[in-house]
Short mmCIF file of C-alpha atoms in Angstrom, two decimals:
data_model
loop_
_atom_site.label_atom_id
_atom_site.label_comp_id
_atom_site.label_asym_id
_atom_site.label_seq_id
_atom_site.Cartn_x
_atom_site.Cartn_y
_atom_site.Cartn_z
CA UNK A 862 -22.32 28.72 13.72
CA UNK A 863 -24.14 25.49 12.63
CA UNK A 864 -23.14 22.52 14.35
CA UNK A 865 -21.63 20.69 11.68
CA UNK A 866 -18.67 23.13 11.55
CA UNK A 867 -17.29 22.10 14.65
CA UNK A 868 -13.65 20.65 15.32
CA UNK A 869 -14.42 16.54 15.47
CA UNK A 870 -16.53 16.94 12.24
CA UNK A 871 -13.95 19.26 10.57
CA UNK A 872 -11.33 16.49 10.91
CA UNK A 873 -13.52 13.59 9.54
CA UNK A 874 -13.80 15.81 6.53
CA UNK A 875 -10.20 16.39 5.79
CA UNK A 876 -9.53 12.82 7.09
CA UNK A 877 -12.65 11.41 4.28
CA UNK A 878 -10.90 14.23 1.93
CA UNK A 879 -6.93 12.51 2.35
CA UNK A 880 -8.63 8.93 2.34
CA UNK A 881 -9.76 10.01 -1.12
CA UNK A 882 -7.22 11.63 -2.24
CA UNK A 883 -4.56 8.80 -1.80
CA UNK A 884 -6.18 6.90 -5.00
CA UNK A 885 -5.35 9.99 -7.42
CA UNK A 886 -1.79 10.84 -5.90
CA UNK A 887 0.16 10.10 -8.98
CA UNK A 888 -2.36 11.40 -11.56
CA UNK A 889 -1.15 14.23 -14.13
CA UNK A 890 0.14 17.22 -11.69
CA UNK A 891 -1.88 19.98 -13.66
CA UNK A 892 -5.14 17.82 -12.92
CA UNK A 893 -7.40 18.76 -9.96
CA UNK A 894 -6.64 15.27 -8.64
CA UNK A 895 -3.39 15.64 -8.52
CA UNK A 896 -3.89 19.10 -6.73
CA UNK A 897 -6.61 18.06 -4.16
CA UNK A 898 -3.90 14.88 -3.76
CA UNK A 899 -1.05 16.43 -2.85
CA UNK A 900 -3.00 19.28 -0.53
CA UNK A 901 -4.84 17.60 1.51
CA UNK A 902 -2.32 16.16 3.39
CA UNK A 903 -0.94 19.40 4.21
CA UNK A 904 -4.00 21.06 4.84
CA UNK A 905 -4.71 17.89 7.18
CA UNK A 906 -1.39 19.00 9.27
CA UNK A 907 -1.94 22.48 9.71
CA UNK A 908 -5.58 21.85 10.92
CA UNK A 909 -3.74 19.42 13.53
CA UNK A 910 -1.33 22.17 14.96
CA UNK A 911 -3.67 25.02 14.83
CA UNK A 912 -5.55 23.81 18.00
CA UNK A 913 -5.51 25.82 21.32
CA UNK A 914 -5.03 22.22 22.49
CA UNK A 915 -1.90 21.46 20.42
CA UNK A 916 0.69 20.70 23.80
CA UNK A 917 -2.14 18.48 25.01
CA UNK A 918 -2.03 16.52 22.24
CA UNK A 919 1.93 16.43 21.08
CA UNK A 920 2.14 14.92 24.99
CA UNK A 921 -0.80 12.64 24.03
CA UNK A 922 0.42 11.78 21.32
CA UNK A 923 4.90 11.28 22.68
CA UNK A 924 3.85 9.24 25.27
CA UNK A 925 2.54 6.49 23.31
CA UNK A 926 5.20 3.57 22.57
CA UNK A 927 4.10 2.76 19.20
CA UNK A 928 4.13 6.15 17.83
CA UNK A 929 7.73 5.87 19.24
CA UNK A 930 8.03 2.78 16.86
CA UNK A 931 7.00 4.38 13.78
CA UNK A 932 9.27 7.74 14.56
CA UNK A 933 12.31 5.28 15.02
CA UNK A 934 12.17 4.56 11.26
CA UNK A 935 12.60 8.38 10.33
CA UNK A 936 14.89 9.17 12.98
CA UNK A 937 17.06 6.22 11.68
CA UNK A 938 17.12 7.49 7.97
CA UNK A 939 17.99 11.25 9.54
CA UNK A 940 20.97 9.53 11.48
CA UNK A 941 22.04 7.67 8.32
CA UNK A 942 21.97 10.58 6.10
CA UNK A 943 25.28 11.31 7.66
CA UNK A 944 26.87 8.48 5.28
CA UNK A 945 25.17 9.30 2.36
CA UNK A 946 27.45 10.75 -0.61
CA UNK A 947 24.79 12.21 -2.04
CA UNK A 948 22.68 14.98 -0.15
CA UNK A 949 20.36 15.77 -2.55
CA UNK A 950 19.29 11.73 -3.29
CA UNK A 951 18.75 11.63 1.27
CA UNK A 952 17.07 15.08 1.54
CA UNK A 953 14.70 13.57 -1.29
CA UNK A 954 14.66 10.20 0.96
CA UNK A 955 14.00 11.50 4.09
CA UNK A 956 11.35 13.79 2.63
CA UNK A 957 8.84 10.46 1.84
CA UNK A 958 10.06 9.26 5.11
CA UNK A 959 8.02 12.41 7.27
CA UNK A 960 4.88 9.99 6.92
CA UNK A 961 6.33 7.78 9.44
CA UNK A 962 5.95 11.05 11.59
CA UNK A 963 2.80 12.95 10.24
CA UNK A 964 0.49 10.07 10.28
CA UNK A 965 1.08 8.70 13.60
CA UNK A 966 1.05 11.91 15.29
CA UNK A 967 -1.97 13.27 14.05
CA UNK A 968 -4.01 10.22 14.79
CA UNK A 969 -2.35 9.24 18.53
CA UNK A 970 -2.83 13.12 19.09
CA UNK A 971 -6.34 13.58 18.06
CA UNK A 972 -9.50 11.76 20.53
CA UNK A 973 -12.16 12.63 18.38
CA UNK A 974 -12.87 9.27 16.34
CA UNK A 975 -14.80 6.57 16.94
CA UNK A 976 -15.21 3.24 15.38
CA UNK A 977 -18.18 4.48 13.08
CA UNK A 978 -16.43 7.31 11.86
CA UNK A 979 -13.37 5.17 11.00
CA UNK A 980 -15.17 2.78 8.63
CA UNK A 981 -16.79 5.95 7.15
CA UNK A 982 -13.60 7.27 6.22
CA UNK A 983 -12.25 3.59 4.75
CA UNK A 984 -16.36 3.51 2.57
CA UNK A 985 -15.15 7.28 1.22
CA UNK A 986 -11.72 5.46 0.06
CA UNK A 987 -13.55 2.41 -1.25
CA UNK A 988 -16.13 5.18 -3.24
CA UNK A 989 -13.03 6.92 -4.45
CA UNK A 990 -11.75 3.98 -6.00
CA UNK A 991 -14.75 2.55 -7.42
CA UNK A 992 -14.45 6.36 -9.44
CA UNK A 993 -11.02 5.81 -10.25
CA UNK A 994 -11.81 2.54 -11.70
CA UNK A 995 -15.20 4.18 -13.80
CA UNK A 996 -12.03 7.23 -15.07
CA UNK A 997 -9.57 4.34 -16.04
CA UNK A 998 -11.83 2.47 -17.89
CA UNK A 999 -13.75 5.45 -19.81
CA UNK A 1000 -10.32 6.95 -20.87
CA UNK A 1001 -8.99 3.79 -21.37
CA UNK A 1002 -12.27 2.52 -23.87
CA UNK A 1003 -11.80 5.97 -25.47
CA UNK A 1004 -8.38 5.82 -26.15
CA UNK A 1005 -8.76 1.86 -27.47
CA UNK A 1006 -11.51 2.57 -30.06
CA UNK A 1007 -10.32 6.12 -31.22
CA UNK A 1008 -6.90 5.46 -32.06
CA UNK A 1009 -5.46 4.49 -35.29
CA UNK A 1010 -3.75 1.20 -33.78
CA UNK A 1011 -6.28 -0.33 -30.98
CA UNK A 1012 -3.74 -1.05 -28.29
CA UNK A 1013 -4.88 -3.79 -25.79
CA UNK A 1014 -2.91 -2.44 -23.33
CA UNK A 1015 -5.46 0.59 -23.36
CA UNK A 1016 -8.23 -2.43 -21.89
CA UNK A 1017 -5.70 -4.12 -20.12
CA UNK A 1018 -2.53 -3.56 -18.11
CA UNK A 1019 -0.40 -0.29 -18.40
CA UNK A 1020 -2.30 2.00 -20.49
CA UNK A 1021 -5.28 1.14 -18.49
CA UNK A 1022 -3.91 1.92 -14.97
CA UNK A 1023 -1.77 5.31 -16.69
CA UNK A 1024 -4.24 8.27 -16.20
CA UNK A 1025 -3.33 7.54 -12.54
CA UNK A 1026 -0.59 5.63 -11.44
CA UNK A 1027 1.64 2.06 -12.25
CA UNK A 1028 -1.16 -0.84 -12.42
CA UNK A 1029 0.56 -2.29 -9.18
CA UNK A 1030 0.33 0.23 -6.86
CA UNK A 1031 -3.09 0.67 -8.28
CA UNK A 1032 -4.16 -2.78 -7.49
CA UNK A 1033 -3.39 -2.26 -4.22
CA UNK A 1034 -5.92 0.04 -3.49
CA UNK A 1035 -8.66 -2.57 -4.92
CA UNK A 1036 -7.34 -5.62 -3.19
CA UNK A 1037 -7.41 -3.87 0.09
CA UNK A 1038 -10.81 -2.23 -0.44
CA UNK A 1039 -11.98 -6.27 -1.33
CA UNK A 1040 -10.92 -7.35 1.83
CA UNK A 1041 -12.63 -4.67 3.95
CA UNK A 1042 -15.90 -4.97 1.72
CA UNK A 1043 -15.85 -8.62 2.87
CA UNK A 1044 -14.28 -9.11 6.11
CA UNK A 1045 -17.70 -8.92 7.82
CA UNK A 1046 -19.13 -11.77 6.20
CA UNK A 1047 -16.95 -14.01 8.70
CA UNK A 1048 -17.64 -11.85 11.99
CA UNK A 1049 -15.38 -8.47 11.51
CA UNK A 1050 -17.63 -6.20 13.41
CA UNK A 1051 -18.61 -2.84 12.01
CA UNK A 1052 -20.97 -0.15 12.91
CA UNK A 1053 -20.80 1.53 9.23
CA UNK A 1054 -23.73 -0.88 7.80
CA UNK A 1055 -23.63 -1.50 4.29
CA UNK A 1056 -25.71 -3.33 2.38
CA UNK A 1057 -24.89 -6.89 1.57
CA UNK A 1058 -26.00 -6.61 -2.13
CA UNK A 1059 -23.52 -3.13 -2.46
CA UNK A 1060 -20.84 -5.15 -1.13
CA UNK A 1061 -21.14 -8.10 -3.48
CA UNK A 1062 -21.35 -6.12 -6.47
CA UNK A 1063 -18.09 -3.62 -5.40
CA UNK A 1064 -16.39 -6.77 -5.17
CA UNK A 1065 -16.97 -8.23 -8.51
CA UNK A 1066 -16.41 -5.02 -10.16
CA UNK A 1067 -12.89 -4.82 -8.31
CA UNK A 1068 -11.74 -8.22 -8.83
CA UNK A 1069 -12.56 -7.71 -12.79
CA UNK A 1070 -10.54 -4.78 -12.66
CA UNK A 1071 -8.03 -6.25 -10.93
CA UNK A 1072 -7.82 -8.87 -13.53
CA UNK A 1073 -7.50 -6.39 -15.89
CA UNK A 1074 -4.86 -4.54 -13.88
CA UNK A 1075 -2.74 -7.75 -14.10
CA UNK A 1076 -0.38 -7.04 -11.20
CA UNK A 1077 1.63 -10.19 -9.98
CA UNK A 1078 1.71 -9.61 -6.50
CA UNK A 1079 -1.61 -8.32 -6.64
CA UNK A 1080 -3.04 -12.25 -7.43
CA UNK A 1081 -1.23 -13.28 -5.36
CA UNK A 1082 -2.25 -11.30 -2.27
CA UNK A 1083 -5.56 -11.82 -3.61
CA UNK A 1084 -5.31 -15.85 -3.30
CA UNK A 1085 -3.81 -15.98 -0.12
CA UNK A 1086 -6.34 -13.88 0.81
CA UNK A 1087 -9.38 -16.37 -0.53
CA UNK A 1088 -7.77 -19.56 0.88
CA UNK A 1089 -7.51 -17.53 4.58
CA UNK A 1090 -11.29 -16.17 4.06
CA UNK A 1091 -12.78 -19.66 2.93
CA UNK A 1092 -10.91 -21.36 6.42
CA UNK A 1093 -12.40 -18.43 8.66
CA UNK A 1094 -16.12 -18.98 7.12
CA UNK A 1095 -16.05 -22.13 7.18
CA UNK A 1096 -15.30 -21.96 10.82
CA UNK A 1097 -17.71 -19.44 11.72
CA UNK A 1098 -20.73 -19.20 13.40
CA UNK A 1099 -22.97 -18.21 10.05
CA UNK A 1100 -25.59 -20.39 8.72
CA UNK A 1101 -24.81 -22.87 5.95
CA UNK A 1102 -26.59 -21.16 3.79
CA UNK A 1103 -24.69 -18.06 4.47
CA UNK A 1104 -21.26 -19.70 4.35
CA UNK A 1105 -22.38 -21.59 0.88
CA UNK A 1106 -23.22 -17.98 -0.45
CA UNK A 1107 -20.26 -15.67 0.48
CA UNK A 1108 -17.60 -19.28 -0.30
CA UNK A 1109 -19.70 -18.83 -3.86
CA UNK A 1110 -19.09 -15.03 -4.22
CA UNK A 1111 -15.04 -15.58 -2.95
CA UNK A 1112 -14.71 -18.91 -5.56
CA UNK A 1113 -16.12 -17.20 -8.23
CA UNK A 1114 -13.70 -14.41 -7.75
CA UNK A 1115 -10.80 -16.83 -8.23
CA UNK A 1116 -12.13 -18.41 -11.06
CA UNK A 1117 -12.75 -15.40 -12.89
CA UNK A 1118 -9.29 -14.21 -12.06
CA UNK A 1119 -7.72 -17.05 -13.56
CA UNK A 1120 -10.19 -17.19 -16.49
CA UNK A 1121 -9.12 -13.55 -17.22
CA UNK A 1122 -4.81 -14.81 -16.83
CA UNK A 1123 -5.56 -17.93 -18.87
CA UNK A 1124 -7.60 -16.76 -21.81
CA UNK A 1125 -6.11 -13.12 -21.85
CA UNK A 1126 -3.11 -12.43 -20.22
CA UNK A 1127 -0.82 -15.56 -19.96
CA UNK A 1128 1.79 -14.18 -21.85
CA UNK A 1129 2.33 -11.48 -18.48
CA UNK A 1130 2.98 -14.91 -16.42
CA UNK A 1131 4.98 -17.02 -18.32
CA UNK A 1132 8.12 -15.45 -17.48
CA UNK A 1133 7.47 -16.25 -13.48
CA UNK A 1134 7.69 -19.81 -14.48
CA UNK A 1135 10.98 -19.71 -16.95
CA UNK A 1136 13.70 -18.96 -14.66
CA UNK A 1137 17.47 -18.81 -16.32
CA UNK A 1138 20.56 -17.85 -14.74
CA UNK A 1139 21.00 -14.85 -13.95
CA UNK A 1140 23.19 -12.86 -16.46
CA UNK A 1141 24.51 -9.44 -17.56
CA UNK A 1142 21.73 -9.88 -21.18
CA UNK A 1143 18.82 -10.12 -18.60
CA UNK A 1144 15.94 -7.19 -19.89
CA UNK A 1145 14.16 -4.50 -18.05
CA UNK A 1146 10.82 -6.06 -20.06
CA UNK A 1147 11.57 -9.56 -18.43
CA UNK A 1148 10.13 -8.45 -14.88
CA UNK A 1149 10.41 -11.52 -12.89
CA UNK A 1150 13.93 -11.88 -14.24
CA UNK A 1151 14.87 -8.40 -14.06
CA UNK A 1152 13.87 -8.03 -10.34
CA UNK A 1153 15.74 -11.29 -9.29
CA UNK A 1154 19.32 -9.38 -11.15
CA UNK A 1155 18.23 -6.59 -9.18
CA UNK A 1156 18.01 -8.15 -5.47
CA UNK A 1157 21.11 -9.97 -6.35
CA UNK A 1158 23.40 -7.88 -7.25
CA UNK A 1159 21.89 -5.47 -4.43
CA UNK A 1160 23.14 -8.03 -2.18
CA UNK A 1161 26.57 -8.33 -3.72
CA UNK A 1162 26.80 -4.66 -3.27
CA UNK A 1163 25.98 -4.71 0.30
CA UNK A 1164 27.92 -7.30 1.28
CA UNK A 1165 31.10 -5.19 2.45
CA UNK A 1166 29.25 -2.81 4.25
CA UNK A 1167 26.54 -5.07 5.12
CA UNK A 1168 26.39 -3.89 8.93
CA UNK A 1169 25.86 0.42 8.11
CA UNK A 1170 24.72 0.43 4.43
CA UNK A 1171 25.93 3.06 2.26
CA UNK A 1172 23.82 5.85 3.63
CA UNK A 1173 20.06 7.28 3.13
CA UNK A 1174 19.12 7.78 -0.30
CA UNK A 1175 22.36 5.74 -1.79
CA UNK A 1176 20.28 2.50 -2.91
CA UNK A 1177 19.23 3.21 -6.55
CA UNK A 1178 22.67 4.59 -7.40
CA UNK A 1179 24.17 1.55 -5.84
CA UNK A 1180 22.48 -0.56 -7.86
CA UNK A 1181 23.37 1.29 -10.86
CA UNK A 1182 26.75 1.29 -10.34
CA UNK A 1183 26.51 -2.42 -9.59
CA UNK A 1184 25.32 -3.10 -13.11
CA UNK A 1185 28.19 -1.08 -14.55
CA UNK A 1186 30.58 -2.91 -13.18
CA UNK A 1187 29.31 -6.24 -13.89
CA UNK A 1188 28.47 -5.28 -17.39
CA UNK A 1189 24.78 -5.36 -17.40
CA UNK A 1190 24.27 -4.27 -21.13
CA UNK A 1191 20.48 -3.80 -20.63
CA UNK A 1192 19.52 -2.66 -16.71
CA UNK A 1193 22.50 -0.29 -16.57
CA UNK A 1194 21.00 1.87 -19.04
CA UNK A 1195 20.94 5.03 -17.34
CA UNK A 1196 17.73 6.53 -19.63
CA UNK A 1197 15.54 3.77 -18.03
CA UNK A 1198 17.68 2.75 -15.01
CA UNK A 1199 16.37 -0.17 -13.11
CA UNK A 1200 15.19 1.08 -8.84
CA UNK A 1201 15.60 -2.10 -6.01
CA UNK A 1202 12.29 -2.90 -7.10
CA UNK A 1203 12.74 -4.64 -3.25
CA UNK A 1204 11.99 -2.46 -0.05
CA UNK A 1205 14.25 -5.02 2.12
CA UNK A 1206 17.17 -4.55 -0.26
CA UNK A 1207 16.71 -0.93 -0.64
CA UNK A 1208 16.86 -0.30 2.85
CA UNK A 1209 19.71 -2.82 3.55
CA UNK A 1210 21.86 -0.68 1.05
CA UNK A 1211 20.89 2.48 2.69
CA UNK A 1212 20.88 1.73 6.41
CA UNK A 1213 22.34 -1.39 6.39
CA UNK A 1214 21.59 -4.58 8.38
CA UNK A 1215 20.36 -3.30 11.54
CA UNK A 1216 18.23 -0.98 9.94
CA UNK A 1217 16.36 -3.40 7.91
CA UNK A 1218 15.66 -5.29 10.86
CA UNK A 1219 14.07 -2.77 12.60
CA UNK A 1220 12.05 -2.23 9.68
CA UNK A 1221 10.94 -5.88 9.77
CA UNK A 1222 10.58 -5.56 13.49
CA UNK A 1223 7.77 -2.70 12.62
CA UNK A 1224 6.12 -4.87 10.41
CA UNK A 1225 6.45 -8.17 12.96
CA UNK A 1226 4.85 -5.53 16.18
CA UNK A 1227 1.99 -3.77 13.76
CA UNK A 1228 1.18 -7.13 12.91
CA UNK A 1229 0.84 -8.83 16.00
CA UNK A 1230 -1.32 -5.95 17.71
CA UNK A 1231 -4.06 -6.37 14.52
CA UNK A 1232 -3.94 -9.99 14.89
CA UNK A 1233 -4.60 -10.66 18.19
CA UNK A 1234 -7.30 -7.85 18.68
CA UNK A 1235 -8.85 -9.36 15.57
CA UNK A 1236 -8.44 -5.82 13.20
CA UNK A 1237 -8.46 -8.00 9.94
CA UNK A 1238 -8.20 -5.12 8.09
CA UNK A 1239 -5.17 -3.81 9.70
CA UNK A 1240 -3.15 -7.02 9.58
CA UNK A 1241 -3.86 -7.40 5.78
CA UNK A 1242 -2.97 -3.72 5.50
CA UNK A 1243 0.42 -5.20 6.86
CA UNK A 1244 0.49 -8.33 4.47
CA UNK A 1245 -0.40 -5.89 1.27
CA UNK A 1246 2.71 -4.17 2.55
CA UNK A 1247 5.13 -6.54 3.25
CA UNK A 1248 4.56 -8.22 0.16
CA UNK A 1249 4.83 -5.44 -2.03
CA UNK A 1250 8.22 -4.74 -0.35
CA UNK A 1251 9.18 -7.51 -1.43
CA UNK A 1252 8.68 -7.08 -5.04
CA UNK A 1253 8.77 -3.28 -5.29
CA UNK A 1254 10.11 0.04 -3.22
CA UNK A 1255 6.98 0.52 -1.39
CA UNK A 1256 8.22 3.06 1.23
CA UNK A 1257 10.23 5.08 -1.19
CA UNK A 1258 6.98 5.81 -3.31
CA UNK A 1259 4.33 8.23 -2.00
CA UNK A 1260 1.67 5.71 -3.76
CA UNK A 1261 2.68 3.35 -1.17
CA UNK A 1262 4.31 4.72 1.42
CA UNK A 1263 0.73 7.32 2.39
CA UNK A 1264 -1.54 4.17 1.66
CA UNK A 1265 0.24 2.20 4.33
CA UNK A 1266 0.75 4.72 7.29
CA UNK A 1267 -2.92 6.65 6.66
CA UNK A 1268 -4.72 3.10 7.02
CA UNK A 1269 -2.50 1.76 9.74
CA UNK A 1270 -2.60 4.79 11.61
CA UNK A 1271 -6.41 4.94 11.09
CA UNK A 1272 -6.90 1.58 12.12
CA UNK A 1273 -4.42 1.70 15.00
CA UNK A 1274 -4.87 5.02 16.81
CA UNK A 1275 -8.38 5.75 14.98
CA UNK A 1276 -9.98 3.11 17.08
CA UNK A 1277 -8.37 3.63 20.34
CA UNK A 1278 -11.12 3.69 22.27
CA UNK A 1279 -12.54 0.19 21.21
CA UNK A 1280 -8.47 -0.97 22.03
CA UNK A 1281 -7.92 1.61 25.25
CA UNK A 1282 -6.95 -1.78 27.11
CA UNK A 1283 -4.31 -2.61 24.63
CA UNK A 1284 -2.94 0.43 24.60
CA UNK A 1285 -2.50 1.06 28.09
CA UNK A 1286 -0.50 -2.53 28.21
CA UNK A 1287 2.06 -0.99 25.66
#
């Protein structure tokens, strides 16, 4: 048997083929995307137990604390399904929840990777979305200039983003594939070399096609992330010359970002700036307004069970029922009923306070760990997340929920060897 097909290089594979994969989860499911997408994951798992070595590696894998951490968060949605009133809305929960389990497991149990074949596996996602970007905007040109109306939404926002998923979640994947392109400009160290000039040009490509993507939280990820990059170059050890260069490439991203708002797309932003009371006329088209209805009257609804929730699964019907009482003419439509749109609240109505704290608590450790061994790209895996949850249900969809715990788990129990120290202090 060649030496290729051997057990370590097996699992990069299907690792490189998941890493992929998560970029086309929500494309049409008749499409070999979509296919590929939702199999690999699977196929990933079974590979994992089939393994003469399997006890060896469930032990390996039970007595780490943080994979503990991680299983606390399904465990706590099985416990709570007990309150739900509605199985079938918790069994459909729960069932996004089993990341929190597969992920972690599979990467504390395996010892095969090292810190090359980790940023291999985060290039094959980068490569996957700069294709995803080339389908979106061929389909997306086509569409524009053979139709009998020319849409701009075809060029820019929605239509753009729809032969694979909602342009948020989509920007995701580019803003997070930015910061790893350019997190070694200011000292990350990697031992997957890519050329400087590939880098530069990936990331103006991406940050034009995020501009065009014209997700909210998106820029705004994206300029915390500048002002934190320009501080750490600044203050490293790079010549000036460097540090004038790469500040050039990160300020030119800005200002092309808000060139693209300003000229083309201020009419998305306007409403983040007009806030009105919040009222029972309030639109599911007015998005800032809409989502700041739906985390307050989430919180009205929690309030007399604020300590337990209403049980796994309960939040969106909550919600709903919410709006019906109070007469929401618009966002209690049930043919286009309005979700949380806000992980926090979503998980406050369905395990209540206590609950949401511990998911916080996840965040607040995860953090902390990336932080102070310097993984950059793991702690702004955890910002991307956090501040999604904030403005969407990030857990609840598999868009979200497989990008976080695949790259966190990569980046956390993928490089244990370089963090074996760290580890053995948890």
């Amino acid at each position: 048997m060649p030496s290729f097909f051997n057990r370590p290089n097996i699992l990069i594979f299907l690792l490189c083929l998941v890493a992929a994969s998560i970029v086309w989860s929500n494309t049409n499911g008749h499409s070999i995307f979509h296919v590929i997408s939702s199999k690999s994951t699977f196929v990933l798992g079974v590979f994992f137990v089939a393994d003469k070595n399997i006890l060896q590696k469930l032990k390996s894998a039970f007595s780490n604390k943080m994979v503990w951490l991680y299983f606390g968060v399904f465990i706590w949605h099985a416990v709570w399904m007990n309150f739900s009133a509605d199985k079938n809305m918790a069994y459909n929960a729960i069932e996004k929840k089993l990341s929190f389990i597969v992920f972690p497991l599979i990467f504390a149990g395996e010892k095969s990777l090292g810190r090359r074949e980790v940023e291999r596996i985060i290039f094959i996602f980068v490569v996957s979305c700069l294709f995803a970007m080339f389908y979106c905007e061929v389909i997306g040109n086509w569409n524009y200039f053979h139709s009998p109306i020319r849409n701009i939404d075809n060029l820019i926002y929605e239509l753009l983003a729809s032969p694979i998923m909602h342009p948020g979640y989509l920007s995701n994947f580019f803003i997070f594939s930015i910061i790893w392109l350019s997190l070694p400009w200011i000292g990350y160290q990697v031992k997957y070399e890519i050329p400087n000039w590939i880098r530069i040009v990936l990331i103006l490509f991406f940050v034009i096609f995020i501009g065009q993507l014209t997700s909210k939280t998106a820029f705004l990820i994206f300029l915390f992330y500048i002002a934190w990059m320009l501080f750490k170059l600044l203050n490293s050890k790079l010549t000036a010359q460097k540090k004038i260069l790469f500040s050039g490439i990160m300020l030119t991203s800005v200002f092309t970002i808000i060139g693209i708002v300003r000229l083309f797309l201020w009419g998305r932003f306007t409403d983040f700036f007009h806030w009105i009371p919040i009222n029972n006329q309030i639109k599911f088209n007015q998005s800032t307004m809409a989502r700041a209805a739906a985390a307050f009257e989430s919180f009205q609804k929690v309030k007399p069970v604020w300590y337990k929730g209403y049980g796994t699964g309960m939040a969106n019907q909550m919600l709903f029922d919410q709006f019906t009482e109070k007469g929401y003419t618009y966002l209690a439509d049930p043919k286009l009923p309005l979700h949380c749109h806000n992980q926090f609240m979503r998980t406050w109505l369905d395990l209540g306070f206590f609950g949401l704290l511990y998911i916080v608590m996840v965040f607040a450790i995860t953090w902390w760990f990336f932080k102070v061994k310097k993984e950059w790209a793991g702690m702004w895996m955890v910002v991307i997340t956090f501040v999604n949850c904030a403005t969407d249900d990030m857990l609840d969809i598999q868009s979200g929920i497989v990008f976080f715990l695949f790259f966190i788990s990569l980046l956390y129990w993928g490089s244990r060897k370089q963090y074996e120290s760290a580890y053995q202090a948890l």
